[in-house]
């Protein structure tokens, strides 16, 4: 299984976490993040969402982010799974799972991968609301979160 | 110079075009030259690529800028700021 995947179907976090520890006894920590579709955004109810991506570039961007994390922290392995297509409130969208010998690296790298994914990986969300459908605008707070990891500013 | 141009998300809908193959009619060194040719189509194309609008560029599936060099056969994509995760 490639460590970065884009897929329409749901993922099983348990299987992804188990894969990180398979055949090895040096894993001391696995940190995971799962993002879900919420039923509200910017004060409006959301009934459904469609995620579009750029086949080829998106997978490559996710791989690049994984490489960057492996270069920055002493990690053992990691997985990123991002869903595309039609999703409903409560559905999981994205999974990041990072393994390392100690928790510090796993926590930090997990947050880093999400922050970079939010600003670097070509995905776009379109929401269905009671007022019609709308493309989700990028948030400047996501740029700020990603900028924290630039050289010399790592939290 | 022949190029493949891709458009995504709100930009794709607005331009009603997911993909096209174009022949550059004037010598083009970078993405800015492509954008200039697209704007010369007028109407929605001129509006969509007007300065100050927030859109992003990739060249051969890597993030790029207006200054990114382009060459024969390149795949250039235009899209709004990303909103995954």
Coordinates of C-alpha atoms in Angstrom, one line a residue, chain A residues 13-106:
Chain A
X13 CA -8.3 3.8 10.8
X14 CA -7.6 0.5 12.7
X15 CA -6.2 -1.2 9.6
X16 CA -4.0 1.8 8.8
X17 CA -2.6 2.0 12.4
X18 CA -2.0 -1.8 12.4
X19 CA -0.1 -1.5 9.1
X20 CA 2.3 0.9 10.8
X21 CA 3.3 -1.7 13.4
X22 CA 3.2 -4.8 11.2
X23 CA 6.4 -6.8 11.5
X24 CA 8.2 -4.4 13.7
X25 CA 8.9 -3.9 17.4
X26 CA 10.5 -0.5 17.5
X27 CA 7.2 1.5 17.3
X28 CA 6.8 3.4 20.6
X29 CA 4.1 5.9 19.5
X30 CA 1.4 6.3 16.8
X31 CA -0.3 9.7 16.5
X32 CA -3.4 9.9 14.4
X33 CA -5.7 12.7 13.1
X34 CA -9.0 12.1 11.5
X35 CA -11.0 15.0 9.9
X36 CA -14.8 14.7 9.5
X37 CA -17.4 16.5 7.5
X38 CA -19.3 18.9 9.8
X39 CA -23.0 19.7 9.4
X40 CA -22.4 23.5 9.6
X41 CA -19.8 25.8 8.1
X42 CA -19.8 29.6 8.3
X43 CA -23.2 29.7 10.0
X44 CA -25.0 27.7 7.4
X45 CA -26.2 24.1 7.5
X46 CA -24.3 21.7 5.2
X47 CA -26.2 18.6 3.9
X48 CA -23.5 17.2 1.6
X49 CA -20.1 17.9 0.2
X50 CA -18.2 17.0 -2.9
X51 CA -14.4 16.9 -2.9
X52 CA -12.6 17.4 -6.2
X53 CA -8.9 16.7 -6.7
X54 CA -6.2 16.8 -9.4
X55 CA -5.5 13.2 -10.2
X56 CA -1.7 12.7 -10.2
X57 CA -0.7 16.0 -8.7
X58 CA -2.7 15.4 -5.5
X59 CA -1.0 12.0 -4.8
X60 CA 2.4 13.5 -5.6
X61 CA 1.8 16.5 -3.3
X62 CA 0.8 14.2 -0.5
X63 CA 3.9 12.1 -1.1
X64 CA 6.0 15.2 -1.0
X65 CA 4.5 16.2 2.3
X66 CA 5.3 12.8 3.7
X67 CA 8.9 13.1 2.5
X68 CA 9.1 16.5 4.2
X69 CA 7.9 15.1 7.5
X70 CA 10.3 12.2 7.3
X71 CA 13.1 14.7 6.7
X72 CA 12.2 16.9 9.6
X73 CA 11.5 14.3 12.4
X74 CA 12.8 11.0 13.4
X75 CA 9.8 9.0 12.3
X76 CA 9.4 5.3 11.5
X77 CA 6.5 5.5 9.0
X78 CA 3.4 7.4 8.2
X79 CA 0.1 7.1 6.2
X80 CA -2.1 9.8 4.7
X81 CA -5.5 8.8 3.2
X82 CA -7.8 11.5 1.8
X83 CA -11.3 10.8 0.4
X84 CA -12.8 12.4 -2.7
X85 CA -16.3 12.4 -4.2
X86 CA -19.6 12.9 -2.4
X87 CA -19.5 12.9 1.4
X88 CA -22.1 13.6 4.1
X89 CA -21.9 15.2 7.6
X90 CA -20.2 12.7 10.0
X91 CA -18.2 11.0 7.2
X92 CA -14.5 10.9 7.7
X93 CA -12.5 12.8 5.1
X94 CA -8.9 12.5 6.0
X95 CA -6.6 10.3 8.0
X96 CA -3.0 11.0 9.0
X97 CA -1.2 8.3 11.1
X98 CA 2.4 8.7 12.1
X99 CA 4.7 6.2 14.0
X100 CA 7.9 7.0 15.8
X101 CA 9.9 5.7 18.8
X102 CA 8.6 8.5 21.0
X103 CA 5.4 10.5 21.1
X104 CA 6.9 14.0 20.5
X105 CA 7.9 13.4 17.0
X106 CA 4.7 11.6 16.1

